[in-house]
XYZ file of C-alpha atoms in Angstrom:
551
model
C 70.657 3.733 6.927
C 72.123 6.789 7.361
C 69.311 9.073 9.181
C 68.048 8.345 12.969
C 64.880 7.081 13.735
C 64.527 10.200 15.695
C 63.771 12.346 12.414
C 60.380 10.281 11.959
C 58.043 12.120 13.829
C 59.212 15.258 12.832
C 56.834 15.351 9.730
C 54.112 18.541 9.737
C 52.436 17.773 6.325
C 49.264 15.340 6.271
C 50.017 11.734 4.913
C 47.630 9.252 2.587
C 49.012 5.549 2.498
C 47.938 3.169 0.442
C 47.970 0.359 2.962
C 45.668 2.641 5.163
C 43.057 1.911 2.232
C 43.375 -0.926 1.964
C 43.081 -1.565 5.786
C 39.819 0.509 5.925
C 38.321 -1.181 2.814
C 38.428 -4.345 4.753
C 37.141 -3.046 8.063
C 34.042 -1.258 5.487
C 33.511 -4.631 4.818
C 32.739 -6.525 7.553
C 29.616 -5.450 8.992
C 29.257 -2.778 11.465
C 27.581 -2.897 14.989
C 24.808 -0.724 13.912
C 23.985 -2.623 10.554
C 24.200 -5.598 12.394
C 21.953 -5.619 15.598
C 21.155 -9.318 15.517
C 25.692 -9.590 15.908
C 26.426 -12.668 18.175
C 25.298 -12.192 21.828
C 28.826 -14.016 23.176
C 31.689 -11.626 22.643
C 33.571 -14.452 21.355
C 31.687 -15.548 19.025
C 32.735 -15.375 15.062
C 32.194 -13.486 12.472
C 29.534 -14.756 10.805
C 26.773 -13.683 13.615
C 28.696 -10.191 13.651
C 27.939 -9.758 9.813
C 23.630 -10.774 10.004
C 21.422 -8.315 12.097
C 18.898 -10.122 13.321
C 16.314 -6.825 12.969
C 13.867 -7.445 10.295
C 15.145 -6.669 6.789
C 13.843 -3.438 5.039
C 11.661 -4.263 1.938
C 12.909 -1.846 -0.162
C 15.152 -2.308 -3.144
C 18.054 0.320 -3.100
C 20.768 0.053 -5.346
C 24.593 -0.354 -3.560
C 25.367 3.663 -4.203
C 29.373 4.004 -6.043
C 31.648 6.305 -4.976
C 33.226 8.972 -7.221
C 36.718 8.537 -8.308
C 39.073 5.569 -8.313
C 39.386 3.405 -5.930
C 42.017 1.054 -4.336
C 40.626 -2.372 -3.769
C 40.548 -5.108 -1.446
C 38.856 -8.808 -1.296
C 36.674 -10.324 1.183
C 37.363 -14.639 1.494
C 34.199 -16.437 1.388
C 31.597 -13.159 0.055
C 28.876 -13.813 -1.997
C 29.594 -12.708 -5.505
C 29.692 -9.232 -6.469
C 27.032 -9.265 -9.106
C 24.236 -11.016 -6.279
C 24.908 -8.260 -3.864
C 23.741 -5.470 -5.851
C 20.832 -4.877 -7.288
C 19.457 -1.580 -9.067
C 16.148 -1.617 -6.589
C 15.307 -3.370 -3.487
C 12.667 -6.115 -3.164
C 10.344 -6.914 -1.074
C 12.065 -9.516 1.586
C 12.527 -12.853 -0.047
C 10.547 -15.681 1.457
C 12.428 -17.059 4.394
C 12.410 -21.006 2.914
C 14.753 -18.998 -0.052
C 16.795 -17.718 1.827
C 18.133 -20.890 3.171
C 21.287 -22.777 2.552
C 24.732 -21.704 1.239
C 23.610 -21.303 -2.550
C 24.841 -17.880 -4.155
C 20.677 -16.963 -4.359
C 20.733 -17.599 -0.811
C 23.847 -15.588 0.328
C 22.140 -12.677 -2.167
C 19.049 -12.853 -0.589
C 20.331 -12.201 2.223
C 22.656 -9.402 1.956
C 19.049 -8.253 0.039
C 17.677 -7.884 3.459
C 20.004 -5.154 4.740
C 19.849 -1.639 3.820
C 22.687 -1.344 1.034
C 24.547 1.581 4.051
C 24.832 -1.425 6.225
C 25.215 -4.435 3.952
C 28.588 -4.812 3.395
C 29.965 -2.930 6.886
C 33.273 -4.351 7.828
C 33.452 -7.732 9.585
C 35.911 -9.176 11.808
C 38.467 -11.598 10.717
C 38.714 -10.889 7.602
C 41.340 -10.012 4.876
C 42.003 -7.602 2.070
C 44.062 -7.242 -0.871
C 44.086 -4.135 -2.852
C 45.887 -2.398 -5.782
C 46.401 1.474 -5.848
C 47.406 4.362 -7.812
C 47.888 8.113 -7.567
C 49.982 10.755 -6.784
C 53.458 11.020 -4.859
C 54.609 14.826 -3.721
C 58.217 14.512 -2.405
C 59.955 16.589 -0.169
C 62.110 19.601 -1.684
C 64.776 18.556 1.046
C 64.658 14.794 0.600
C 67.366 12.717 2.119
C 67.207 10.077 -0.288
C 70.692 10.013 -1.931
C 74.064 7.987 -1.758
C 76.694 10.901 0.175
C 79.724 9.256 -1.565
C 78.193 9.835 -4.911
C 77.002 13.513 -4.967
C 74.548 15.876 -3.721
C 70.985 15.690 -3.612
C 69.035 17.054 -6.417
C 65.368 17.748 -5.670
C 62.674 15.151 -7.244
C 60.198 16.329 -9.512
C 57.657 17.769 -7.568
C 54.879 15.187 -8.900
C 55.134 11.798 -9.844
C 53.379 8.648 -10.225
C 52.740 6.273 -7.265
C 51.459 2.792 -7.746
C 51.621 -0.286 -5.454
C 49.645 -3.218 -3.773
C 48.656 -3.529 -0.040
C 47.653 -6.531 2.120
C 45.686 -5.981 5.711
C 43.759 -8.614 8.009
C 41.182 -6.816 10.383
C 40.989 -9.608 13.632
C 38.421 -6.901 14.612
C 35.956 -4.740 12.616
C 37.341 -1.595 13.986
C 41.134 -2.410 14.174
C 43.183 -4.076 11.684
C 46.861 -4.016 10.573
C 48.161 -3.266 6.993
C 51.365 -3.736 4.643
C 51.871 -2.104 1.588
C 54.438 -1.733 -1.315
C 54.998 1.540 -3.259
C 56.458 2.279 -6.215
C 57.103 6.376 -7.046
C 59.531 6.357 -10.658
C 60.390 9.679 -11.131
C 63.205 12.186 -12.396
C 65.407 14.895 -10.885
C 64.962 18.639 -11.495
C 68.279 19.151 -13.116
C 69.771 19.277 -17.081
C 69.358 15.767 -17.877
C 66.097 15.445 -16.249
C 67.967 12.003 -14.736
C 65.599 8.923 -13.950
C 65.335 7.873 -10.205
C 63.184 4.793 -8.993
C 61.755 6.062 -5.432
C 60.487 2.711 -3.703
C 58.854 2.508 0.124
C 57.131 -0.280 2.198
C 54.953 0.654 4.780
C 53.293 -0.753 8.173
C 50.672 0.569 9.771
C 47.592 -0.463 12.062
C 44.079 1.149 10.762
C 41.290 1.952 12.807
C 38.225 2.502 11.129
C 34.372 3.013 11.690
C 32.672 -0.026 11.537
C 29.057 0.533 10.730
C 28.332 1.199 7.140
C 29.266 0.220 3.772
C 30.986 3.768 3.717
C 34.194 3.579 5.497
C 36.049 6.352 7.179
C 39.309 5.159 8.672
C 42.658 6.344 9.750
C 45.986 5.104 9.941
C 50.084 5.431 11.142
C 52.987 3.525 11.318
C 56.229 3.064 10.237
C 58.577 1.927 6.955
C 61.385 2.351 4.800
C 61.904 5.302 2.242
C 64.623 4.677 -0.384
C 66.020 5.220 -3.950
C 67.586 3.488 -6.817
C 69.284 5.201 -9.561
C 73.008 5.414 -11.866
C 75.835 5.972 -9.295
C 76.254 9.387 -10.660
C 72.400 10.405 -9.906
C 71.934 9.616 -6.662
C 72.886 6.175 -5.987
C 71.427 4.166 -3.492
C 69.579 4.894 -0.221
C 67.041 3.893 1.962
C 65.648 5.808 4.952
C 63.627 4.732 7.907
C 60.117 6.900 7.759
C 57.346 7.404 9.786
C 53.718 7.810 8.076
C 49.867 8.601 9.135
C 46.982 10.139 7.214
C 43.090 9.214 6.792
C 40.688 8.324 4.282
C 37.606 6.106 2.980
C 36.213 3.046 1.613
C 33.215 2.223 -0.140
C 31.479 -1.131 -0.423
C 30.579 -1.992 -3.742
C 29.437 -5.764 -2.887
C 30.735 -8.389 -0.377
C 34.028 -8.231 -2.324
C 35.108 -5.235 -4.424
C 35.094 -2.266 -2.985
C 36.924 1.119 -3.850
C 39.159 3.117 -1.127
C 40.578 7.162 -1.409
C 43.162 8.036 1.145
C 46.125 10.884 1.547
C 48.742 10.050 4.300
C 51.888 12.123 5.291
C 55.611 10.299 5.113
C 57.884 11.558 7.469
C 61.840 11.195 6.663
C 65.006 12.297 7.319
C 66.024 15.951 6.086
C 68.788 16.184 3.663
C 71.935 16.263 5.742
C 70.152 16.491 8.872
C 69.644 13.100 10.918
C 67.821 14.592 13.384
C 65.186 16.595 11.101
C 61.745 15.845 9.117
C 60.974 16.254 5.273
C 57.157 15.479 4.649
C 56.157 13.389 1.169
C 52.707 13.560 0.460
C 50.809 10.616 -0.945
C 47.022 10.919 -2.413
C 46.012 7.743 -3.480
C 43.089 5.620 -4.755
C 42.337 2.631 -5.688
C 40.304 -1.615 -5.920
C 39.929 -3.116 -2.191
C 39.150 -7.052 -2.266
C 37.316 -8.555 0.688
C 38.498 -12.115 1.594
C 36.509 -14.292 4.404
C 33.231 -11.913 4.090
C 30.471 -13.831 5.641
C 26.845 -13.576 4.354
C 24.188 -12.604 7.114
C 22.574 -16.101 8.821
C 19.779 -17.225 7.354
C 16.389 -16.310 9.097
C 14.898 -18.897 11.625
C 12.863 -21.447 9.090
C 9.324 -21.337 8.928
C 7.885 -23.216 11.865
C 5.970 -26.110 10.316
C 1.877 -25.862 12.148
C 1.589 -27.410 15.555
C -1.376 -29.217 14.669
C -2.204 -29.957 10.679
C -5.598 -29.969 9.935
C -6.331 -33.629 9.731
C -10.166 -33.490 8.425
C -9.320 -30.644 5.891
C -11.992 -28.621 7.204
C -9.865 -25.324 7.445
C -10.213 -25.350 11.076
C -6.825 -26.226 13.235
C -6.958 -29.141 15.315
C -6.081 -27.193 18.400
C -8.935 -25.020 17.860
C -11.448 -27.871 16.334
C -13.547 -29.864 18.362
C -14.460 -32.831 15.725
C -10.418 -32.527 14.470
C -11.370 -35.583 12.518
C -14.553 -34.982 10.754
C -15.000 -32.291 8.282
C -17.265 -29.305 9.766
C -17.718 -25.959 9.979
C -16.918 -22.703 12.050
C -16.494 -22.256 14.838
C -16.386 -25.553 16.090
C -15.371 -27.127 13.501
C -18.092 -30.445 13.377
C -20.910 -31.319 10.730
C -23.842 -29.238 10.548
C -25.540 -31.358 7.688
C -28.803 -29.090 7.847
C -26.772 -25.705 8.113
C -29.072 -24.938 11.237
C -26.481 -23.939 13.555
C -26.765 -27.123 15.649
C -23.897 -29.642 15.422
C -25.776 -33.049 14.327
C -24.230 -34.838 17.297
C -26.622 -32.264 19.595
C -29.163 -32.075 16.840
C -32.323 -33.845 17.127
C -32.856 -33.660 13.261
C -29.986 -33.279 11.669
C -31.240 -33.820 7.790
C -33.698 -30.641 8.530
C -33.055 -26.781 9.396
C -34.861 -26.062 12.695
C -34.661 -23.791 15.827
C -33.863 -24.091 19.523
C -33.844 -25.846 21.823
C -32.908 -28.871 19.859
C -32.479 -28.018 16.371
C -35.847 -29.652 14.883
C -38.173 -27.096 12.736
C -41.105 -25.528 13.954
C -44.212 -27.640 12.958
C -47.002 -26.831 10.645
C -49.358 -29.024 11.838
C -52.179 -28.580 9.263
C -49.932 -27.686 6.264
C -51.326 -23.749 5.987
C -48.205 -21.547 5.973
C -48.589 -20.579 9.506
C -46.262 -22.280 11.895
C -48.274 -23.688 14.899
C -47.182 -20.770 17.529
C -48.656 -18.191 15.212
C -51.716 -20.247 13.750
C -55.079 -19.811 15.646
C -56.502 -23.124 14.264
C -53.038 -25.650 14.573
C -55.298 -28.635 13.026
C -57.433 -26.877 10.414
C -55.735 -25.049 7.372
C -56.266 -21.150 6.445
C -58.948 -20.477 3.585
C -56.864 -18.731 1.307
C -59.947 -16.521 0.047
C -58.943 -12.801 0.843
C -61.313 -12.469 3.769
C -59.450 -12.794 7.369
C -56.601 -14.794 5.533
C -53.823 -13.674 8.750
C -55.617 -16.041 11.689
C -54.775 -19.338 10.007
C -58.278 -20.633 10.606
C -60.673 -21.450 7.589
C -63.280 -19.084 6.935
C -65.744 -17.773 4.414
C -66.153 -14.749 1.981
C -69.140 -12.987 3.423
C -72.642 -12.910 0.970
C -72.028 -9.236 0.510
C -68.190 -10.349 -1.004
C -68.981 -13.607 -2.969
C -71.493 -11.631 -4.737
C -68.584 -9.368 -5.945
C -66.314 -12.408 -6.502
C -66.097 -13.838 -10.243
C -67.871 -12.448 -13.200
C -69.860 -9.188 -12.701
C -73.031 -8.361 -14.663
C -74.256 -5.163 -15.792
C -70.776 -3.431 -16.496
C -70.787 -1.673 -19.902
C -68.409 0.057 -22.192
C -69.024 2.375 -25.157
C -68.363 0.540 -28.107
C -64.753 -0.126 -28.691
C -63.760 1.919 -26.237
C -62.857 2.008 -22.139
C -65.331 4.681 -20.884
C -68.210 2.944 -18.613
C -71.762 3.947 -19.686
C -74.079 5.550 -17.092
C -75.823 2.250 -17.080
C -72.954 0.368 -15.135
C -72.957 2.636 -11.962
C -75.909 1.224 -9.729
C -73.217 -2.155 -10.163
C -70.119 -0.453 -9.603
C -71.546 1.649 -6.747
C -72.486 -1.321 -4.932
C -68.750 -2.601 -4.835
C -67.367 0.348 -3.431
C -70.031 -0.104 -0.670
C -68.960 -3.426 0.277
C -65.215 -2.824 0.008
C -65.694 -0.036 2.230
C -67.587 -1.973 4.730
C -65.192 -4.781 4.301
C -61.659 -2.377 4.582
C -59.099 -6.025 4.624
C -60.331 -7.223 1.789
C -58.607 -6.885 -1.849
C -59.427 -6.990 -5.584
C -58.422 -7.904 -8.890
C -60.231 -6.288 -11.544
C -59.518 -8.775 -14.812
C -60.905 -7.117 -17.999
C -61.758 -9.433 -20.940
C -62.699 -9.610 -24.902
C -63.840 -11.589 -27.600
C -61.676 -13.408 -30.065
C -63.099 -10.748 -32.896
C -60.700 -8.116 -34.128
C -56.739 -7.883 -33.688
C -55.529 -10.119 -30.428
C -53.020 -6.812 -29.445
C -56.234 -4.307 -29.843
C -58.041 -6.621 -27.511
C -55.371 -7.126 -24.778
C -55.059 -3.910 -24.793
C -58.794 -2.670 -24.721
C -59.691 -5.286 -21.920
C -56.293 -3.465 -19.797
C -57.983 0.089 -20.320
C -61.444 -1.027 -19.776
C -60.131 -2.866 -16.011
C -58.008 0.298 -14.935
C -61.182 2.563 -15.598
C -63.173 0.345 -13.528
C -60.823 1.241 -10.805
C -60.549 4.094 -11.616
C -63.762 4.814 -10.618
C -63.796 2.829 -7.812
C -60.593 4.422 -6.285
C -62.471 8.028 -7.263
C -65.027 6.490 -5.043
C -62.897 6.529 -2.128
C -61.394 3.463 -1.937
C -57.268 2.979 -1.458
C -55.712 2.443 -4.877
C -53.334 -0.109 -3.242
C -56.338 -3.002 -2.670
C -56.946 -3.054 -6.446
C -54.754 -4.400 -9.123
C -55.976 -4.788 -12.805
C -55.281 -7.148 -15.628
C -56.246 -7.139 -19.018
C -56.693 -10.734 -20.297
C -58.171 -10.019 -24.350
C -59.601 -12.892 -25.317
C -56.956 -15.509 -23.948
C -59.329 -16.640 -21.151
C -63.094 -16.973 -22.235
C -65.696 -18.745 -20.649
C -67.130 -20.249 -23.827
C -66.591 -21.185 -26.839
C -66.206 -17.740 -29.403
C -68.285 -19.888 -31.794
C -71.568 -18.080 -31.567
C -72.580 -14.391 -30.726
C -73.858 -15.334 -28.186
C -70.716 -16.856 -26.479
C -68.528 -14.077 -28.176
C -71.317 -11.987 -25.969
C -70.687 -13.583 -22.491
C -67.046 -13.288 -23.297
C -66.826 -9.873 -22.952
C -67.078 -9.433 -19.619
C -64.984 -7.513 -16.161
C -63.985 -10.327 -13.728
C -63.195 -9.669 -9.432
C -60.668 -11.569 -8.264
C -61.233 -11.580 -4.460
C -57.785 -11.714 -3.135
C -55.077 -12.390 0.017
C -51.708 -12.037 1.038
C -50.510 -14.858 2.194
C -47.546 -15.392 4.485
C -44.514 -15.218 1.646
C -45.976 -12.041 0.876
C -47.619 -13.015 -2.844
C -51.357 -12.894 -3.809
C -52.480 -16.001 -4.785
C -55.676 -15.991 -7.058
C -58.882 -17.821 -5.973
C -60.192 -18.403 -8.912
C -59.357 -21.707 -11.105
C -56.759 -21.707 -13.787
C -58.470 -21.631 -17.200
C -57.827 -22.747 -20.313
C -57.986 -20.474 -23.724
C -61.513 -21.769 -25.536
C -61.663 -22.001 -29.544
C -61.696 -18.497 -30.518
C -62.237 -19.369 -34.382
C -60.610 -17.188 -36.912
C -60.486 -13.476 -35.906
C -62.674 -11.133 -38.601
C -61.236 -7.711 -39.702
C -63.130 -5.883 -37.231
C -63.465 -4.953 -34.250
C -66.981 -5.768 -32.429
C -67.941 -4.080 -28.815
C -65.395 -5.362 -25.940
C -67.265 -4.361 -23.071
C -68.266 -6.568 -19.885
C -72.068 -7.067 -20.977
C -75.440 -9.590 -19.531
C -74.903 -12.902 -20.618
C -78.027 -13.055 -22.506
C -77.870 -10.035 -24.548
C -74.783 -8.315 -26.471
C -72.997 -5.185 -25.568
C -73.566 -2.493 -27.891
């Protein structure tokens, strides 16, 4: 060497080494502080708690972003494989039970679980290898020639620069970093003369450890030399001292791609105890070796207590854990009543407090004995005083209004009540007025003569214009309904005229409410009489005497 070691710090110009990429790719790689909050709680602990926060993972799916450019690489030992780590969109986080194990769905899931900024942050005790390329600038006063040949000639002012670079990173900050470069070139002269500039390099590389992204820096020392035809410049080599910066960018736990520019200080031609800065820009593949995946998340705990009756009720929180029941206890309720049958006096049967056993009926009415005014004798269901559960009677003045009522006429096939009907109808409103709780059905019917539709619909008109009146009378619409029957209910026979006559006729149905709210009717269920075969006709429809036809 002909140059002191004095001339190495004499460089000015800013300096990007390739082994400084590669040294921050692999400190990008393991994972930072901040992407990994769940690190190991014992300083001493390895790597692998360093690389898995323990924070929950985000459930979004964001694709690993790529950096611009060209990039040197390095490769992390152990990493899950490039393809699992990236994904175009995060997922929601993976069900802990997957996530399990050492399978390559495993590791993925849970590098998945980071944000992609943090997922592949540089761990400790790891290695990288990378491969480079770019640009070399030399110095216009470079000392890199043989004296006993000739003068120095100045390099062209660009060239190629290619190498490979090795770096292990014991922490995820600091690591150390060799590299090889090789810068072919020519000389600025006639010939254009080829010269093979060559340098290895040493440097440590601190970088920040956080993120995917990788910013480092990095200086140290080397060797700067030449080979070329004894006539060129011979053979040299020249101690040099180098620093510069750059970044790294985390592709997946192994590839990555790394930019950095460093400055190489050497001697000045002639001048041992002088500087000539080369500038390198380089980038270039980083490959991770020894990555290790985040820990799996703490399994599922399995229940504390299983639910041995299968009743969907815990054992720790049921109190029959072994028989099938229902909330919230958990134990039978066979009746549904709310009382567990082991405190329930009748368990087959819905009932009440205190001991789960219904509330009696005694005489079979509808009204349960605390509300029934007569607990051994049943309710006459007859309209009159039907809400005291006691039997009773209609009064004279309502039984004589109760079934079929004489002396109602209609014009002939038609609903409008002749004069002669009033005296009847005006003694109905009387009583309903002096008897306010009771209610009435007002059935219309007709013979079989004529078409059955005309005569279900005749006996409907002919019933509502009975109320009609009555309700113009005074009395409240809502205590009378109407029905029109036709001729599907007779009394008799529609044999003779004279049955046909008693057939047409306006029923009251005297009727209650009883305690599920419906209005039973009092009178009996009938059954349709022969009607014969209906004529063409139509004969008078009205409610008339029994012993003399409606006209």
């Amino acid at each position: 060497m002909k140059r002191s070691l004095a001339a190495w710090a004499v460089g000015v110009v800013p300096i990007t080494s390739s082994a400084a990429l590669v040294h921050a790719r692999g400190a990008a790689i393991e994972p930072t502080a901040a992407a990994a909050p769940a690190e190991s709680t014992s300083p001493s602990e390895p790597a692998p708690s360093e690389a898995a926060p323990s924070e929950p993972a985000p459930t979004g799916d964001a694709a690993p972003a790529r950096t611009d450019g060209k990039a040197s690489g390095s490769v992390t030992v152990g990493a899950a494989p490039r393809g699992h780590a990236r994904g175009a969109r995060r997922k929601p986080a993976a069900d802990t039970d997957a996530m399990q194990g050492n399978s390559r769905e495993a590791k993925r899931l849970r590098y998945k679980q980071l944000p992609w900024i943090r997922r592949w942050a540089p761990q400790r005790n790891t290695g990288e290898l990378g491969v480079f390329g770019g640009a070399f600038i030399p110095s216009e006063q470079h000392d890199l020639y043989d004296p006993i040949t000739r003068p120095p000639e100045p390099f062209w002012r660009v060239g190629p620069d290619v190498g490979v670079r090795a770096a292990f990173f014991p922490l995820r900050a600091l690591g150390a970093e060799v590299e090889f470069n090789a810068m072919p070139t020519r000389l600025r002269n006639l010939t254009n003369d080829f010269a093979f500039v060559y340098g290895f390099q040493a440097h440590a590389v601190i970088q920040l450890p956080f993120y995917s992204v990788v910013p480092f820096f990095l200086a140290g020392g080397g060797l700067l030399g030449v080979r070329s035809h004894l006539l060129v410049l011979g053979k040299d080599v020249d101690p040099a001292f180098h620093y510069g910066g750059g970044v790294k960018v985390n592709f997946s736990p192994v590839v990555g791609a790394r930019i950095d520019v460093r400055n190489i200080v050497s001697s000045t031609e002639a001048l041992q105890n002088s500087g000539a800065a080369n500038v390198q820009v380089l980038a270039g593949l980083s490959f991770t070796l020894g990555r290790k995946p985040p820990p799996p998340p703490p399994k599922k705990p399995p229940p504390e207590d299983p639910d041995r009756d299968k009743d969907g009720i815990l054992n720790k929180l049921d109190e029959c854990p072994d028989t099938a029941g229902v909330a919230p206890h958990g134990c039978p309720d066979s009746d549904g009543d709310g009382f567990r049958d082991k405190v329930d006096a009748c368990p087959e049967v819905p009932g009440v407090a205190p001991d789960g056993c219904p509330v009696k009926d005694t005489d079979g009415d509808g009204f349960l004995d605390p509300d029934d005014d007569c607990v051994f004798e049943p309710e006459t269901k007859n309209g009159f005083e039907d809400g005291d559960g006691c039997p009773d009677d209609l009064p004279p003045p309502v039984k004589e209004f109760h079934g079929n009522i004489q002396g109602i006429e209609f014009d002939f096939r038609k609903d409008t009540i002749r004069k002669i009907s009033r005296p009847v109808l005006d003694k109905a409103v009387a009583v309903l007025k002096e008897f306010p709780e009771v209610k009435v059905n007002i059935i219309g019917h007709t013979d079989n003569v004529g078409l059955p539709e005309f005569n279900l619909d005749l006996s409907r008109r002919r019933a509502e214009a009975v109320k009609k009146y009555m309700v113009d009378a005074g009395i409240d619409p809502s205590r009378i309904t109407t029905e029109g029957r036709g001729a599907n209910d007779p009394d008799f026979p529609n044999d003779t005229e004279e049955n046909r006559a008693k057939n047409r006729r306006i029923e009251f149905e005297v009727t209650s409410v009883d305690s599920s709210g419906t209005a039973p009717s009092t009178s009996p269920a009938r059954t349709p009489g022969d009607g014969g075969t209906p004529p063409a006709s139509e004969p008078p429809a009205a409610a008339a005497p029994a012993t003399k036809p409606q006209r």
